[in-house]
C-alpha cells in the first residue's frame, strides 16, 4: 500500500519555465512533508519542507503548496535551470518520526 | 563537518555471505536511519535508532540487523546475503523528530552503498 505517490515518473521542462512536481498521500496522520533532490551516485539532499499547519512555503526559486483536503502537495520551481535536473522525492512524516517516500520524479530541464 | 559517511561505496557479495555496512555521523544527531532504494522505487526504511542503545524496525527489516553502541555509529549487518538484497543502501541522521508540526528539521543522507548479491 503506497501511502505517498508520485504519479509522474518523469517531467521535461524548458529552461526558464516553471516545473511543477506533484505528490499525493493517503494517510491523514502525516503532518510534515519534505522534498528531496537526488543526483546520480549521491544521497538525497533536503530541498524544502512544509508543516500541515501551512498551505505554502517558499525558499528562493522553490515553493511547496499543500492542499490538506485533497491530500496533495506540489513543488514549483521557477525559473527552472539545467542544474535542477535530478530525481525529486516527496516524503511525509507522521507519528513516530518515520519518513515515507514516494517513488520519485525525474526532472529534465532542457537548455 | 563530514556529515554522514558510509563505507564501502560498492560491494559484490555471493549468496550466503555476510557483511556490515558502516555509517557514521559527526553532527551529534540522536536519530539515525537505514534505507534501501530499489530501481524505480522510493526509499524504504529498514531500521532506525533514536539514540545509543535503542533501535527499532522499519518497513523492511527482514534479513538485516543493527546496533547503536555510540551516538556516532550505526552499522547495518546482512547475515545471509540474498539476491533480493541487491539495492542501494542509504544511511541518514537527524537531530530531532520530524513529525509534530515540523520545525525545518530534516534528515541528512550519506552518499549510499551500492550492493550487488550474486
PDB file of C-alpha atoms in Angstrom:
ATOM      1  CA  UNK A   1       0.000   0.000   0.000  1.00  0.00           C
ATOM      2  CA  UNK A   2       1.691   3.150  -1.239  1.00  0.00           C
ATOM      3  CA  UNK A   3       0.971   5.919   1.216  1.00  0.00           C
ATOM      4  CA  UNK A   4       2.895   8.518  -0.789  1.00  0.00           C
ATOM      5  CA  UNK A   5       2.539   8.561  -4.550  1.00  0.00           C
ATOM      6  CA  UNK A   6       4.332  10.488  -7.245  1.00  0.00           C
ATOM      7  CA  UNK A   7       2.366   9.547 -10.325  1.00  0.00           C
ATOM      8  CA  UNK A   8       4.648  11.161 -12.890  1.00  0.00           C
ATOM      9  CA  UNK A   9       7.850   9.130 -13.332  1.00  0.00           C
ATOM     10  CA  UNK A  10       9.413  11.915 -15.380  1.00  0.00           C
ATOM     11  CA  UNK A  11       8.960  15.537 -16.425  1.00  0.00           C
ATOM     12  CA  UNK A  12      10.733  17.535 -19.109  1.00  0.00           C
ATOM     13  CA  UNK A  13      10.755  21.337 -18.971  1.00  0.00           C
ATOM     14  CA  UNK A  14      12.420  24.109 -20.945  1.00  0.00           C
ATOM     15  CA  UNK A  15      14.978  26.231 -19.138  1.00  0.00           C
ATOM     16  CA  UNK A  16      13.393  29.365 -17.657  1.00  0.00           C
ATOM     17  CA  UNK A  17       9.890  27.868 -17.485  1.00  0.00           C
ATOM     18  CA  UNK A  18       8.074  26.553 -14.425  1.00  0.00           C
ATOM     19  CA  UNK A  19       8.475  22.963 -13.233  1.00  0.00           C
ATOM     20  CA  UNK A  20       5.584  21.520 -11.227  1.00  0.00           C
ATOM     21  CA  UNK A  21       6.084  18.227  -9.447  1.00  0.00           C
ATOM     22  CA  UNK A  22       3.126  16.577  -7.779  1.00  0.00           C
ATOM     23  CA  UNK A  23       2.684  14.253  -4.834  1.00  0.00           C
ATOM     24  CA  UNK A  24      -0.397  12.619  -3.293  1.00  0.00           C
ATOM     25  CA  UNK A  25      -0.713  10.931   0.078  1.00  0.00           C
ATOM     26  CA  UNK A  26      -3.326   8.742   1.716  1.00  0.00           C
ATOM     27  CA  UNK A  27      -2.531   8.834   5.438  1.00  0.00           C
ATOM     28  CA  UNK A  28      -4.246  11.722   7.219  1.00  0.00           C
ATOM     29  CA  UNK A  29      -1.842  11.310  10.161  1.00  0.00           C
ATOM     30  CA  UNK A  30       1.023  12.799   8.128  1.00  0.00           C
ATOM     31  CA  UNK A  31       1.730  16.305   9.437  1.00  0.00           C
ATOM     32  CA  UNK A  32       5.051  17.226   7.893  1.00  0.00           C
ATOM     33  CA  UNK A  33       6.121  16.987   4.273  1.00  0.00           C
ATOM     34  CA  UNK A  34       9.519  17.295   2.647  1.00  0.00           C
ATOM     35  CA  UNK A  35      11.013  17.388  -0.827  1.00  0.00           C
ATOM     36  CA  UNK A  36      14.426  15.914  -1.520  1.00  0.00           C
ATOM     37  CA  UNK A  37      16.577  16.214  -4.599  1.00  0.00           C
ATOM     38  CA  UNK A  38      18.893  13.442  -5.695  1.00  0.00           C
ATOM     39  CA  UNK A  39      21.693  13.417  -8.239  1.00  0.00           C
ATOM     40  CA  UNK A  40      23.089  10.112  -9.584  1.00  0.00           C
ATOM     41  CA  UNK A  41      25.511   8.327  -7.234  1.00  0.00           C
ATOM     42  CA  UNK A  42      24.722  10.747  -4.389  1.00  0.00           C
ATOM     43  CA  UNK A  43      22.433  10.656  -1.390  1.00  0.00           C
ATOM     44  CA  UNK A  44      19.208  12.679  -1.331  1.00  0.00           C
ATOM     45  CA  UNK A  45      19.591  16.282  -0.196  1.00  0.00           C
ATOM     46  CA  UNK A  46      16.890  18.278   1.524  1.00  0.00           C
ATOM     47  CA  UNK A  47      15.201  20.917  -0.580  1.00  0.00           C
ATOM     48  CA  UNK A  48      12.176  22.337   1.211  1.00  0.00           C
ATOM     49  CA  UNK A  49       9.546  21.298   3.745  1.00  0.00           C
ATOM     50  CA  UNK A  50       6.073  22.282   4.869  1.00  0.00           C
ATOM     51  CA  UNK A  51       4.110  21.706   8.034  1.00  0.00           C
ATOM     52  CA  UNK A  52       0.461  20.699   7.875  1.00  0.00           C
ATOM     53  CA  UNK A  53      -0.499  23.961   9.584  1.00  0.00           C
ATOM     54  CA  UNK A  54       0.595  25.877   6.486  1.00  0.00           C
ATOM     55  CA  UNK A  55      -0.521  25.750   2.876  1.00  0.00           C
ATOM     56  CA  UNK A  56       2.554  27.316   1.280  1.00  0.00           C
ATOM     57  CA  UNK A  57       6.266  27.619   1.930  1.00  0.00           C
ATOM     58  CA  UNK A  58       8.769  29.473  -0.245  1.00  0.00           C
ATOM     59  CA  UNK A  59      12.528  29.321  -0.450  1.00  0.00           C
ATOM     60  CA  UNK A  60      14.014  31.221  -3.350  1.00  0.00           C
ATOM     61  CA  UNK A  61      13.003  29.562  -6.622  1.00  0.00           C
ATOM     62  CA  UNK A  62      11.262  26.725  -4.789  1.00  0.00           C
ATOM     63  CA  UNK A  63       7.710  26.817  -3.450  1.00  0.00           C
ATOM     64  CA  UNK A  64       5.780  23.942  -1.925  1.00  0.00           C
ATOM     65  CA  UNK A  65       1.984  24.016  -1.780  1.00  0.00           C
ATOM     66  CA  UNK A  66      -0.087  21.787   0.462  1.00  0.00           C
ATOM     67  CA  UNK A  67      -3.782  21.017  -0.022  1.00  0.00           C
ATOM     68  CA  UNK A  68      -4.781  19.007   3.023  1.00  0.00           C
ATOM     69  CA  UNK A  69      -8.355  18.393   1.967  1.00  0.00           C
ATOM     70  CA  UNK A  70      -7.130  16.849  -1.292  1.00  0.00           C
ATOM     71  CA  UNK A  71      -4.121  15.196   0.387  1.00  0.00           C
ATOM     72  CA  UNK A  72      -1.962  16.713  -2.309  1.00  0.00           C
ATOM     73  CA  UNK A  73       1.236  18.675  -2.402  1.00  0.00           C
ATOM     74  CA  UNK A  74       3.226  20.168  -5.219  1.00  0.00           C
ATOM     75  CA  UNK A  75       6.685  21.626  -5.716  1.00  0.00           C
ATOM     76  CA  UNK A  76       7.074  24.591  -8.040  1.00  0.00           C
ATOM     77  CA  UNK A  77      10.468  25.561  -9.410  1.00  0.00           C
ATOM     78  CA  UNK A  78      10.599  28.969 -11.091  1.00  0.00           C
ATOM     79  CA  UNK A  79      12.580  29.596 -13.204  1.00  0.00           C
ATOM     80  CA  UNK A  80      13.859  26.115 -13.952  1.00  0.00           C
ATOM     81  CA  UNK A  81      17.588  25.746 -14.578  1.00  0.00           C
ATOM     82  CA  UNK A  82      19.587  22.902 -16.148  1.00  0.00           C
ATOM     83  CA  UNK A  83      21.219  22.250 -12.749  1.00  0.00           C
ATOM     84  CA  UNK A  84      17.760  21.384 -11.409  1.00  0.00           C
ATOM     85  CA  UNK A  85      17.802  18.188 -13.473  1.00  0.00           C
ATOM     86  CA  UNK A  86      17.642  15.421 -10.881  1.00  0.00           C
ATOM     87  CA  UNK A  87      15.267  12.976  -9.222  1.00  0.00           C
ATOM     88  CA  UNK A  88      12.846  14.633  -6.809  1.00  0.00           C
ATOM     89  CA  UNK A  89      11.376  12.672  -3.931  1.00  0.00           C
ATOM     90  CA  UNK A  90       8.360  13.668  -1.913  1.00  0.00           C
ATOM     91  CA  UNK A  91       8.353  12.391   1.684  1.00  0.00           C
ATOM     92  CA  UNK A  92       5.855  12.530   4.522  1.00  0.00           C
ATOM     93  CA  UNK A  93       6.260  12.204   8.295  1.00  0.00           C
ATOM     94  CA  UNK A  94       3.688  11.385  10.912  1.00  0.00           C
ATOM     95  CA  UNK A  95       3.689   9.709  14.271  1.00  0.00           C
ATOM     96  CA  UNK A  96       6.950   8.000  15.137  1.00  0.00           C
ATOM     97  CA  UNK A  97       9.436  10.088  13.193  1.00  0.00           C
ATOM     98  CA  UNK A  98       9.421   7.760  10.203  1.00  0.00           C
ATOM     99  CA  UNK A  99       9.620   9.203   6.721  1.00  0.00           C
ATOM    100  CA  UNK A 100       7.591   7.606   3.932  1.00  0.00           C
ATOM    101  CA  UNK A 101       8.920   8.324   0.455  1.00  0.00           C
ATOM    102  CA  UNK A 102       7.314   8.478  -2.936  1.00  0.00           C
ATOM    103  CA  UNK A 103       8.930   6.706  -5.889  1.00  0.00           C
ATOM    104  CA  UNK A 104      10.425   9.898  -7.272  1.00  0.00           C
ATOM    105  CA  UNK A 105      10.052  12.035 -10.391  1.00  0.00           C
ATOM    106  CA  UNK A 106      12.926  12.526 -12.819  1.00  0.00           C
ATOM    107  CA  UNK A 107      13.089  16.188 -13.851  1.00  0.00           C
ATOM    108  CA  UNK A 108      14.950  17.130 -17.026  1.00  0.00           C
ATOM    109  CA  UNK A 109      15.461  20.813 -17.715  1.00  0.00           C
ATOM    110  CA  UNK A 110      16.418  21.423 -21.317  1.00  0.00           C
ATOM    111  CA  UNK A 111      18.585  24.388 -22.267  1.00  0.00           C
TER     112      UNK A 111
ATOM    113  CA  UNK B   1      31.910  18.505   9.392  1.00  0.00           C
ATOM    114  CA  UNK B   2      31.976  15.410   7.198  1.00  0.00           C
ATOM    115  CA  UNK B   3      28.233  14.921   7.742  1.00  0.00           C
ATOM    116  CA  UNK B   4      27.068  11.346   7.178  1.00  0.00           C
ATOM    117  CA  UNK B   5      29.679   8.968   5.808  1.00  0.00           C
ATOM    118  CA  UNK B   6      29.154   5.445   4.509  1.00  0.00           C
ATOM    119  CA  UNK B   7      31.555   2.654   3.640  1.00  0.00           C
ATOM    120  CA  UNK B   8      32.019   0.852   1.357  1.00  0.00           C
ATOM    121  CA  UNK B   9      30.761   2.686  -1.720  1.00  0.00           C
ATOM    122  CA  UNK B  10      30.229  -0.535  -3.669  1.00  0.00           C
ATOM    123  CA  UNK B  11      30.372  -4.212  -2.843  1.00  0.00           C
ATOM    124  CA  UNK B  12      29.653  -7.504  -4.594  1.00  0.00           C
ATOM    125  CA  UNK B  13      28.592 -10.378  -2.335  1.00  0.00           C
ATOM    126  CA  UNK B  14      27.949 -14.013  -3.057  1.00  0.00           C
ATOM    127  CA  UNK B  15      24.694 -15.562  -1.858  1.00  0.00           C
ATOM    128  CA  UNK B  16      25.009 -16.571   1.785  1.00  0.00           C
ATOM    129  CA  UNK B  17      27.902 -14.262   2.598  1.00  0.00           C
ATOM    130  CA  UNK B  18      27.712 -11.711   5.390  1.00  0.00           C
ATOM    131  CA  UNK B  19      28.813  -8.120   5.574  1.00  0.00           C
ATOM    132  CA  UNK B  20      28.452  -4.944   7.595  1.00  0.00           C
ATOM    133  CA  UNK B  21      27.649  -1.602   6.030  1.00  0.00           C
ATOM    134  CA  UNK B  22      29.217   1.176   8.048  1.00  0.00           C
ATOM    135  CA  UNK B  23      27.597   4.524   8.779  1.00  0.00           C
ATOM    136  CA  UNK B  24      28.923   7.382  10.871  1.00  0.00           C
ATOM    137  CA  UNK B  25      27.819  10.961  11.514  1.00  0.00           C
ATOM    138  CA  UNK B  26      29.665  13.812  13.211  1.00  0.00           C
ATOM    139  CA  UNK B  27      26.711  16.132  13.768  1.00  0.00           C
ATOM    140  CA  UNK B  28      25.808  14.767  17.208  1.00  0.00           C
ATOM    141  CA  UNK B  29      22.433  13.679  15.893  1.00  0.00           C
ATOM    142  CA  UNK B  30      20.264  11.488  18.086  1.00  0.00           C
ATOM    143  CA  UNK B  31      18.298   9.832  15.316  1.00  0.00           C
ATOM    144  CA  UNK B  32      19.819   7.576  12.686  1.00  0.00           C
ATOM    145  CA  UNK B  33      18.190   5.561   9.903  1.00  0.00           C
ATOM    146  CA  UNK B  34      18.907   2.931   7.288  1.00  0.00           C
ATOM    147  CA  UNK B  35      17.030   2.916   3.981  1.00  0.00           C
ATOM    148  CA  UNK B  36      17.212   0.861   0.854  1.00  0.00           C
ATOM    149  CA  UNK B  37      16.311   2.093  -2.610  1.00  0.00           C
ATOM    150  CA  UNK B  38      15.421  -0.354  -5.342  1.00  0.00           C
ATOM    151  CA  UNK B  39      15.320   0.756  -9.001  1.00  0.00           C
ATOM    152  CA  UNK B  40      12.283   2.931  -9.778  1.00  0.00           C
ATOM    153  CA  UNK B  41      11.179   2.892  -6.159  1.00  0.00           C
ATOM    154  CA  UNK B  42      11.281   5.298  -3.272  1.00  0.00           C
ATOM    155  CA  UNK B  43      13.408   4.784  -0.207  1.00  0.00           C
ATOM    156  CA  UNK B  44      12.136   2.206   2.260  1.00  0.00           C
ATOM    157  CA  UNK B  45      13.070   2.301   5.944  1.00  0.00           C
ATOM    158  CA  UNK B  46      14.916  -0.776   7.197  1.00  0.00           C
ATOM    159  CA  UNK B  47      15.802   0.149  10.798  1.00  0.00           C
ATOM    160  CA  UNK B  48      16.141   3.296  12.820  1.00  0.00           C
ATOM    161  CA  UNK B  49      17.551   4.398  16.148  1.00  0.00           C
ATOM    162  CA  UNK B  50      16.510   7.240  18.452  1.00  0.00           C
ATOM    163  CA  UNK B  51      19.704   7.129  20.497  1.00  0.00           C
ATOM    164  CA  UNK B  52      22.571   4.933  21.602  1.00  0.00           C
ATOM    165  CA  UNK B  53      21.317   1.522  22.678  1.00  0.00           C
ATOM    166  CA  UNK B  54      17.853   1.992  21.172  1.00  0.00           C
ATOM    167  CA  UNK B  55      16.864   0.578  17.795  1.00  0.00           C
ATOM    168  CA  UNK B  56      13.583  -0.300  16.127  1.00  0.00           C
ATOM    169  CA  UNK B  57      12.329  -1.932  12.963  1.00  0.00           C
ATOM    170  CA  UNK B  58      11.199  -0.017   9.949  1.00  0.00           C
ATOM    171  CA  UNK B  59       9.151  -1.163   6.989  1.00  0.00           C
ATOM    172  CA  UNK B  60      11.536  -3.831   5.574  1.00  0.00           C
ATOM    173  CA  UNK B  61      13.726  -5.215   8.426  1.00  0.00           C
ATOM    174  CA  UNK B  62      13.880  -8.899   7.434  1.00  0.00           C
ATOM    175  CA  UNK B  63      17.398 -10.113   6.670  1.00  0.00           C
ATOM    176  CA  UNK B  64      19.091  -7.210   8.467  1.00  0.00           C
ATOM    177  CA  UNK B  65      20.339  -6.372  11.928  1.00  0.00           C
ATOM    178  CA  UNK B  66      21.568  -3.153  13.508  1.00  0.00           C
ATOM    179  CA  UNK B  67      23.257  -1.960  16.656  1.00  0.00           C
ATOM    180  CA  UNK B  68      23.867   1.509  18.107  1.00  0.00           C
ATOM    181  CA  UNK B  69      26.575   1.472  20.722  1.00  0.00           C
ATOM    182  CA  UNK B  70      27.588   5.121  20.202  1.00  0.00           C
ATOM    183  CA  UNK B  71      25.851   8.289  19.059  1.00  0.00           C
ATOM    184  CA  UNK B  72      28.109   8.493  16.001  1.00  0.00           C
ATOM    185  CA  UNK B  73      27.896   4.988  14.508  1.00  0.00           C
ATOM    186  CA  UNK B  74      25.015   2.911  13.192  1.00  0.00           C
ATOM    187  CA  UNK B  75      26.198  -0.208  11.330  1.00  0.00           C
ATOM    188  CA  UNK B  76      23.849  -2.403   9.297  1.00  0.00           C
ATOM    189  CA  UNK B  77      24.530  -6.129   9.232  1.00  0.00           C
ATOM    190  CA  UNK B  78      23.494  -8.566   6.499  1.00  0.00           C
ATOM    191  CA  UNK B  79      23.883 -12.093   7.816  1.00  0.00           C
ATOM    192  CA  UNK B  80      22.995 -14.320   4.836  1.00  0.00           C
ATOM    193  CA  UNK B  81      23.001 -12.245   1.671  1.00  0.00           C
ATOM    194  CA  UNK B  82      20.256 -12.972  -0.850  1.00  0.00           C
ATOM    195  CA  UNK B  83      19.744 -11.597  -4.389  1.00  0.00           C
ATOM    196  CA  UNK B  84      16.676  -9.710  -3.098  1.00  0.00           C
ATOM    197  CA  UNK B  85      19.044  -7.573  -1.029  1.00  0.00           C
ATOM    198  CA  UNK B  86      20.669  -6.142  -4.151  1.00  0.00           C
ATOM    199  CA  UNK B  87      19.966  -2.453  -3.702  1.00  0.00           C
ATOM    200  CA  UNK B  88      21.423   0.922  -2.848  1.00  0.00           C
ATOM    201  CA  UNK B  89      21.586   1.499   0.897  1.00  0.00           C
ATOM    202  CA  UNK B  90      21.404   4.953   2.418  1.00  0.00           C
ATOM    203  CA  UNK B  91      22.128   5.939   5.974  1.00  0.00           C
ATOM    204  CA  UNK B  92      20.628   9.141   7.349  1.00  0.00           C
ATOM    205  CA  UNK B  93      20.547  11.111  10.580  1.00  0.00           C
ATOM    206  CA  UNK B  94      18.515  13.867  12.173  1.00  0.00           C
ATOM    207  CA  UNK B  95      18.744  15.869  15.381  1.00  0.00           C
ATOM    208  CA  UNK B  96      15.097  15.772  16.352  1.00  0.00           C
ATOM    209  CA  UNK B  97      11.800  14.177  15.492  1.00  0.00           C
ATOM    210  CA  UNK B  98      10.346  15.188  12.170  1.00  0.00           C
ATOM    211  CA  UNK B  99       6.674  14.841  12.978  1.00  0.00           C
ATOM    212  CA  UNK B 100       4.661  17.168  15.149  1.00  0.00           C
ATOM    213  CA  UNK B 101       4.363  20.297  13.081  1.00  0.00           C
ATOM    214  CA  UNK B 102       7.881  20.386  11.734  1.00  0.00           C
ATOM    215  CA  UNK B 103      10.486  22.953  12.646  1.00  0.00           C
ATOM    216  CA  UNK B 104      12.555  22.928   9.483  1.00  0.00           C
ATOM    217  CA  UNK B 105      14.051  19.642  10.595  1.00  0.00           C
ATOM    218  CA  UNK B 106      15.254  17.193   8.028  1.00  0.00           C
ATOM    219  CA  UNK B 107      17.200  14.009   7.649  1.00  0.00           C
ATOM    220  CA  UNK B 108      20.734  14.233   6.280  1.00  0.00           C
ATOM    221  CA  UNK B 109      21.756  11.417   3.989  1.00  0.00           C
ATOM    222  CA  UNK B 110      25.043   9.715   3.275  1.00  0.00           C
ATOM    223  CA  UNK B 111      26.230   9.043  -0.295  1.00  0.00           C
ATOM    224  CA  UNK B 112      24.997   5.451  -0.302  1.00  0.00           C
ATOM    225  CA  UNK B 113      26.421   1.944  -0.624  1.00  0.00           C
ATOM    226  CA  UNK B 114      25.634   0.016  -3.797  1.00  0.00           C
ATOM    227  CA  UNK B 115      25.332  -3.697  -3.029  1.00  0.00           C
ATOM    228  CA  UNK B 116      25.124  -6.481  -5.595  1.00  0.00           C
ATOM    229  CA  UNK B 117      24.360 -10.018  -4.436  1.00  0.00           C
ATOM    230  CA  UNK B 118      25.109 -12.732  -6.977  1.00  0.00           C
TER     231      UNK B 118
END
